[in-house]
Tab-separated table of C-alpha atoms in Angstrom:
chain	number	residue	atom	x	y	z
A	1	GLY	CA	-155.903	-10.031	-91.319
A	2	ALA	CA	-155.344	-12.482	-94.176
A	3	GLN	CA	-152.350	-10.451	-95.362
A	4	MET	CA	-150.827	-10.556	-91.878
A	5	GLU	CA	-151.310	-14.344	-91.730
A	6	ARG	CA	-149.544	-14.762	-95.086
A	7	MET	CA	-146.668	-12.604	-93.880
A	8	GLU	CA	-146.263	-14.494	-90.632
A	9	GLY	CA	-146.052	-17.758	-92.529
A	10	SER	CA	-143.653	-16.543	-95.223
A	11	ASN	CA	-139.860	-16.636	-95.241
A	12	LEU	CA	-139.217	-12.961	-94.534
A	13	THR	CA	-135.858	-11.291	-94.979
A	14	TYR	CA	-134.965	-11.344	-91.300
A	15	ASP	CA	-134.308	-15.052	-91.883
A	16	ALA	CA	-133.288	-15.011	-95.545
A	17	CYS	CA	-130.742	-12.218	-96.057
A	18	CYS	CA	-130.093	-10.559	-92.682
A	19	VAL	CA	-128.165	-13.567	-91.416
A	20	ALA	CA	-127.075	-13.676	-87.787
A	21	LYS	CA	-123.317	-13.259	-87.332
A	22	HIS	CA	-122.990	-15.246	-84.117
A	23	HIS	CA	-125.411	-16.450	-81.487
A	24	TRP	CA	-124.576	-13.399	-79.342
A	25	ALA	CA	-124.187	-10.687	-82.000
A	26	PRO	CA	-127.132	-8.701	-83.415
A	27	ARG	CA	-127.710	-8.927	-87.141
A	28	SER	CA	-126.987	-5.931	-89.359
A	29	PHE	CA	-130.030	-4.499	-91.128
A	30	SER	CA	-128.034	-1.903	-93.081
A	31	CYS	CA	-128.878	-3.495	-96.464
A	32	ASP	CA	-125.201	-3.345	-97.482
A	33	GLY	CA	-124.729	-5.298	-100.687
A	34	LYS	CA	-128.485	-5.532	-101.241
A	35	SER	CA	-130.556	-3.816	-103.936
A	36	MET	CA	-130.018	-0.120	-104.596
A	37	TYR	CA	-133.628	0.516	-103.555
A	38	TRP	CA	-133.084	-0.671	-99.997
A	39	GLN	CA	-129.680	0.987	-99.659
A	40	ARG	CA	-131.070	4.345	-100.754
A	41	LEU	CA	-134.153	4.040	-98.557
A	42	TYR	CA	-132.010	3.042	-95.574
A	43	GLN	CA	-129.637	5.963	-96.024
A	44	THR	CA	-132.429	8.482	-96.518
A	45	LEU	CA	-134.446	7.410	-93.487
A	46	ALA	CA	-131.430	6.816	-91.232
A	47	LEU	CA	-130.248	10.366	-91.900
A	48	PHE	CA	-133.841	11.693	-91.607
A	49	ARG	CA	-133.622	13.493	-94.947
A	50	VAL	CA	-136.781	14.919	-96.459
A	51	PHE	CA	-138.982	12.514	-98.363
A	52	THR	CA	-138.397	14.359	-101.649
A	53	GLU	CA	-134.859	12.936	-101.654
A	54	LEU	CA	-136.203	9.399	-102.029
A	55	HIS	CA	-136.537	9.921	-105.815
A	56	GLU	CA	-136.770	6.383	-107.192
A	57	THR	CA	-137.401	4.782	-103.810
A	58	PRO	CA	-141.063	5.537	-103.021
A	59	LEU	CA	-142.276	4.306	-99.658
A	60	ASN	CA	-145.109	2.262	-101.143
A	61	GLN	CA	-142.584	-0.049	-102.828
A	62	ALA	CA	-140.883	-0.978	-99.546
A	63	SER	CA	-142.327	-4.459	-99.229
A	64	PRO	CA	-141.938	-5.992	-95.758
A	65	GLN	CA	-141.721	-9.395	-97.474
A	66	GLU	CA	-138.319	-8.242	-98.768
A	67	CYS	CA	-137.087	-6.432	-95.644
A	68	LEU	CA	-139.118	-6.641	-92.470
A	69	VAL	CA	-137.601	-3.781	-90.430
A	70	GLY	CA	-137.347	-1.377	-93.373
A	71	GLY	CA	-140.785	-2.322	-94.650
A	72	VAL	CA	-142.436	-1.792	-91.263
A	73	LEU	CA	-140.810	1.634	-90.872
A	74	ALA	CA	-141.804	2.654	-94.406
A	75	SER	CA	-145.419	1.628	-93.781
A	76	ILE	CA	-145.491	3.759	-90.626
A	77	LEU	CA	-143.896	6.802	-92.257
A	78	SER	CA	-146.139	6.530	-95.309
A	79	LEU	CA	-149.075	7.388	-93.038
A	80	ILE	CA	-147.627	10.879	-92.788
A	81	HIS	CA	-146.136	11.096	-96.262
A	82	ILE	CA	-149.055	9.614	-98.190
A	83	GLY	CA	-151.990	8.532	-96.059
A	84	TYR	CA	-152.546	11.545	-93.807
A	85	ASP	CA	-151.503	14.833	-95.408
A	86	ARG	CA	-152.913	14.189	-98.880
A	87	GLN	CA	-156.433	15.571	-98.992
A	88	TYR	CA	-157.595	13.136	-101.669
A	89	ARG	CA	-157.195	10.216	-99.275
A	90	THR	CA	-160.549	9.286	-97.781
A	91	GLN	CA	-160.913	8.456	-94.109
A	92	GLU	CA	-161.494	4.833	-95.094
A	93	GLN	CA	-158.172	4.774	-96.963
A	94	LYS	CA	-156.397	6.418	-94.031
A	95	ASP	CA	-157.864	3.782	-91.716
A	96	MET	CA	-156.654	1.013	-94.041
A	97	ASP	CA	-153.131	2.499	-94.085
A	98	TYR	CA	-153.186	2.782	-90.317
A	99	GLU	CA	-154.357	-0.804	-89.833
A	100	ARG	CA	-151.652	-2.052	-92.204
A	101	ALA	CA	-148.922	-0.239	-90.244
A	102	GLU	CA	-150.417	-1.508	-86.977
A	103	GLY	CA	-150.469	-5.079	-88.252
A	104	LEU	CA	-146.920	-4.961	-89.626
A	105	LEU	CA	-145.561	-3.643	-86.336
A	106	LEU	CA	-147.283	-6.547	-84.581
A	107	VAL	CA	-145.622	-8.930	-87.060
A	108	LEU	CA	-142.247	-7.374	-86.165
A	109	PHE	CA	-142.831	-7.873	-82.438
A	110	SER	CA	-143.899	-11.463	-83.178
A	111	SER	CA	-140.824	-12.195	-85.317
A	112	PRO	CA	-137.367	-13.533	-84.367
A	113	VAL	CA	-135.933	-10.006	-84.821
A	114	THR	CA	-134.766	-8.864	-81.390
A	115	LEU	CA	-135.232	-5.439	-79.878
A	116	GLU	CA	-131.460	-5.014	-79.748
A	117	GLU	CA	-131.223	-5.675	-83.479
A	118	VAL	CA	-133.852	-3.021	-84.193
A	119	LEU	CA	-132.111	-0.483	-81.931
A	120	VAL	CA	-128.683	-0.930	-83.548
A	121	SER	CA	-130.008	-1.402	-87.103
A	122	GLY	CA	-129.884	2.257	-88.101
A	123	TRP	CA	-133.565	2.172	-89.124
A	124	PRO	CA	-135.084	4.980	-86.944
A	125	LEU	CA	-138.228	3.061	-86.026
A	126	PHE	CA	-138.884	4.371	-82.520
A	127	LEU	CA	-137.562	7.834	-83.295
A	128	SER	CA	-140.112	8.066	-86.090
A	129	LEU	CA	-142.943	7.300	-83.679
A	130	ASP	CA	-142.368	10.696	-82.059
A	131	LEU	CA	-143.743	12.219	-85.277
A	132	PHE	CA	-147.053	10.521	-84.519
A	133	ARG	CA	-147.149	11.346	-80.822
A	134	ALA	CA	-146.969	15.061	-81.645
A	135	ASP	CA	-149.889	14.866	-84.087
A	136	GLU	CA	-153.406	15.172	-82.692
A	137	GLY	CA	-154.914	13.387	-85.703
A	138	PHE	CA	-152.881	10.251	-85.119
A	139	LEU	CA	-153.427	10.441	-81.376
A	140	GLN	CA	-157.168	10.414	-82.001
A	141	MET	CA	-156.882	7.380	-84.305
A	142	ALA	CA	-154.799	5.568	-81.680
A	143	ARG	CA	-157.195	6.381	-78.829
A	144	GLN	CA	-160.182	5.198	-80.845
A	145	ARG	CA	-158.527	1.807	-81.279
A	146	LEU	CA	-156.949	1.504	-77.843
A	147	PRO	CA	-158.484	3.713	-75.137
A	148	LEU	CA	-155.998	4.098	-72.290
A	149	GLN	CA	-156.628	5.422	-68.823
A	150	THR	CA	-154.925	8.798	-68.380
A	151	PRO	CA	-152.257	8.576	-65.656
A	152	GLY	CA	-152.649	10.698	-62.552
A	153	GLU	CA	-151.189	14.182	-62.223
A	154	HIS	CA	-148.303	12.990	-60.061
A	155	THR	CA	-147.362	10.285	-62.571
A	156	LEU	CA	-147.501	12.737	-65.474
A	157	LYS	CA	-145.292	15.155	-63.549
A	158	TRP	CA	-142.544	12.580	-62.997
A	159	SER	CA	-142.941	11.329	-66.548
A	160	GLU	CA	-142.088	14.831	-67.802
A	161	VAL	CA	-139.095	14.969	-65.466
A	162	VAL	CA	-137.812	11.662	-66.876
A	163	VAL	CA	-138.287	12.905	-70.469
A	164	LYS	CA	-136.202	16.004	-69.682
A	165	SER	CA	-133.557	13.810	-68.070
A	166	ILE	CA	-133.451	11.674	-71.227
A	167	GLN	CA	-133.107	14.753	-73.420
A	168	ASN	CA	-130.301	16.077	-71.217
A	169	GLY	CA	-128.662	12.652	-71.052
A	170	GLN	CA	-127.674	12.263	-74.684
A	171	GLY	CA	-124.164	10.827	-74.492
A	172	SER	CA	-124.204	10.956	-70.698
A	173	ARG	CA	-125.891	9.271	-67.756
A	174	ILE	CA	-129.676	9.461	-67.372
A	175	ALA	CA	-130.623	10.275	-63.792
A	176	MET	CA	-132.153	7.247	-62.071
A	177	GLU	CA	-133.912	9.081	-59.214
A	178	PRO	CA	-136.804	10.503	-61.311
A	179	VAL	CA	-137.274	7.052	-62.899
A	180	ILE	CA	-137.623	5.503	-59.434
A	181	ARG	CA	-140.073	8.230	-58.394
A	182	LEU	CA	-142.077	7.656	-61.583
A	183	GLY	CA	-142.189	3.932	-60.861
A	184	ASN	CA	-143.338	4.547	-57.291
A	185	SER	CA	-146.075	6.882	-58.530
A	186	ILE	CA	-147.331	4.295	-61.043
A	187	THR	CA	-147.297	1.534	-58.411
A	188	LYS	CA	-149.232	3.652	-55.899
A	189	SER	CA	-151.826	4.557	-58.545
A	190	GLY	CA	-152.976	0.934	-58.706
A	191	ASP	CA	-152.882	0.876	-62.522
A	192	VAL	CA	-151.974	-2.773	-63.121
A	193	ALA	CA	-151.317	-2.316	-66.856
A	194	LEU	CA	-148.896	0.584	-66.401
A	195	ALA	CA	-147.223	-1.172	-63.472
A	196	GLN	CA	-145.936	-3.764	-65.964
A	197	LEU	CA	-143.917	-0.974	-67.579
A	198	VAL	CA	-141.988	-0.004	-64.440
A	199	PRO	CA	-139.289	-2.733	-64.663
A	200	ILE	CA	-139.057	-2.138	-68.431
A	201	LEU	CA	-138.407	1.589	-67.991
A	202	THR	CA	-135.868	0.957	-65.238
A	203	ALA	CA	-133.999	-1.656	-67.278
A	204	LEU	CA	-133.922	0.634	-70.337
A	205	VAL	CA	-132.354	3.463	-68.333
A	206	GLU	CA	-129.755	1.091	-66.891
A	207	TYR	CA	-129.065	-0.249	-70.406
A	208	HIS	CA	-128.602	3.275	-71.774
A	209	ASN	CA	-126.255	4.246	-68.956
A	210	LEU	CA	-124.167	1.108	-69.371
A	211	ARG	CA	-123.919	1.266	-73.153
A	212	ASN	CA	-123.495	5.020	-73.650
A	213	PHE	CA	-121.790	6.149	-70.444
A	214	GLN	CA	-120.077	3.438	-68.427
A	215	CYS	CA	-118.667	1.206	-71.205
A	216	PRO	CA	-116.893	4.000	-73.122
A	217	ARG	CA	-115.297	5.213	-69.879
A	218	SER	CA	-114.266	1.845	-68.448
A	219	ASP	CA	-111.019	-0.096	-68.600
A	220	GLN	CA	-110.810	-2.858	-71.173
A	221	GLY	CA	-110.992	-5.499	-68.455
A	222	GLU	CA	-114.350	-4.145	-67.256
A	223	VAL	CA	-115.951	-3.674	-70.659
A	224	ILE	CA	-116.782	-7.363	-71.207
A	225	ALA	CA	-118.634	-7.661	-67.893
A	226	LEU	CA	-120.505	-4.400	-68.520
A	227	ALA	CA	-121.416	-5.489	-72.057
A	228	MET	CA	-122.775	-8.794	-70.741
A	229	GLU	CA	-124.893	-6.927	-68.206
A	230	ALA	CA	-126.180	-4.603	-70.948
A	231	LYS	CA	-127.039	-7.678	-73.019
A	232	ARG	CA	-128.952	-9.162	-70.084
A	233	LEU	CA	-130.909	-5.921	-69.588
A	234	ILE	CA	-131.944	-5.488	-73.229
A	235	THR	CA	-132.907	-9.171	-73.456
A	236	PHE	CA	-135.132	-8.713	-70.390
A	237	VAL	CA	-136.738	-5.607	-71.935
A	238	ASP	CA	-137.236	-7.449	-75.228
A	239	THR	CA	-138.999	-10.370	-73.551
A	240	GLN	CA	-141.279	-8.194	-71.419
A	241	LEU	CA	-142.093	-5.670	-74.142
A	242	ARG	CA	-142.756	-8.376	-76.730
A	243	GLN	CA	-145.226	-10.145	-74.412
A	244	TRP	CA	-146.974	-6.854	-73.672
A	245	MET	CA	-147.267	-5.817	-77.323
A	246	ILE	CA	-148.546	-9.207	-78.469
A	247	ALA	CA	-151.116	-9.273	-75.663
A	248	VAL	CA	-152.372	-5.767	-76.493
A	249	LYS	CA	-152.402	-6.580	-80.248
A	250	ARG	CA	-152.168	-2.873	-81.107
A	251	PRO	CA	-148.508	-1.879	-80.624
A	252	LEU	CA	-148.669	1.209	-82.861
A	253	SER	CA	-151.671	2.638	-81.016
A	254	LEU	CA	-150.079	1.827	-77.676
A	255	LEU	CA	-146.740	3.472	-78.455
A	256	ILE	CA	-148.414	6.569	-79.920
A	257	SER	CA	-150.855	7.244	-77.092
A	258	LEU	CA	-148.857	6.052	-74.068
A	259	LYS	CA	-148.143	9.030	-71.791
A	260	LEU	CA	-144.981	7.502	-70.359
A	261	PRO	CA	-141.406	7.882	-71.688
A	262	LEU	CA	-141.154	4.407	-73.249
A	263	VAL	CA	-140.660	5.611	-76.833
A	264	ASN	CA	-138.221	8.272	-75.616
A	265	LEU	CA	-136.032	5.597	-74.027
A	266	LEU	CA	-136.237	3.284	-77.034
C-alpha cells in the first residue's frame, strides 16, 4: 500500500520520457532511444520470445518508476517466470508478488496513460493476461481476492460464440450478432455488475471493425471520419473501463477470472 502511494505521487515515465506527440495522437512506448535494458525487454516481450532470451534484462529489474507500461507488464509476467513456477517460492512470497502486480495494474488504470496508448504501444499487456486465465492456480488466487458470480449457461454459451468470432476475425470483421445476443443475455440475467460491460464490449467490437477492417478498405476521404469515430469509441471504452477497474480495486483479479470476452477483445 505504501509503495503504491509513493508510485502514484512520483513523476513516472509516462510523463517524463514518453512525451505526447499531439493532443490527439497516442504516445509511443517503444523505448526507442532509451536505455538498452528497456529496448531489449520491449523487443523480447513484444515478440513473445522465451524468457531465456532476456539475458541481461531480468524481469525483476524492470522498475515501473522508470517505465510504467513496461514495468507493469514485467511484474505480471514475473508471476509466471519467477513467482509461480519456482518451487522455492513460498505461498507468502507468491501472494506478495501477486499483490504487487495487482497494485501496479491499478496504478496504470489510475494514470494519465490512455487505453489506446497501451493497445498501440507494442507491450503485450492484455495478451499476456491470457496466460493467467488458462492457469488454474492463478484463477484460484484471483477468485479468492475477488469472488465473482458465475454467469448463467446462456450467457456462457454466447460468450464462447463471441470468442470464436474474435479468433476468426483476425484482420477481418468481428460478427456483431453474437455480441448483441450476449448483451441481451447479460441484461436479462439481472446481473448489474456484468451489465456495465455490455456497452464496453459492443464499443470494442465496433472499434476493432473500424480500425482493422473498414479503415484499410475505405477511400482516403472516408478514412478521417472513420478514424474519428474509432477515436470516440476507444475513448468511451477507456472512460468506462477505467471507472470500473478503479471501483473494483482489483483489476488483475477481475481480468483473470471474468468469464466474458473482455480480455480477448482488448
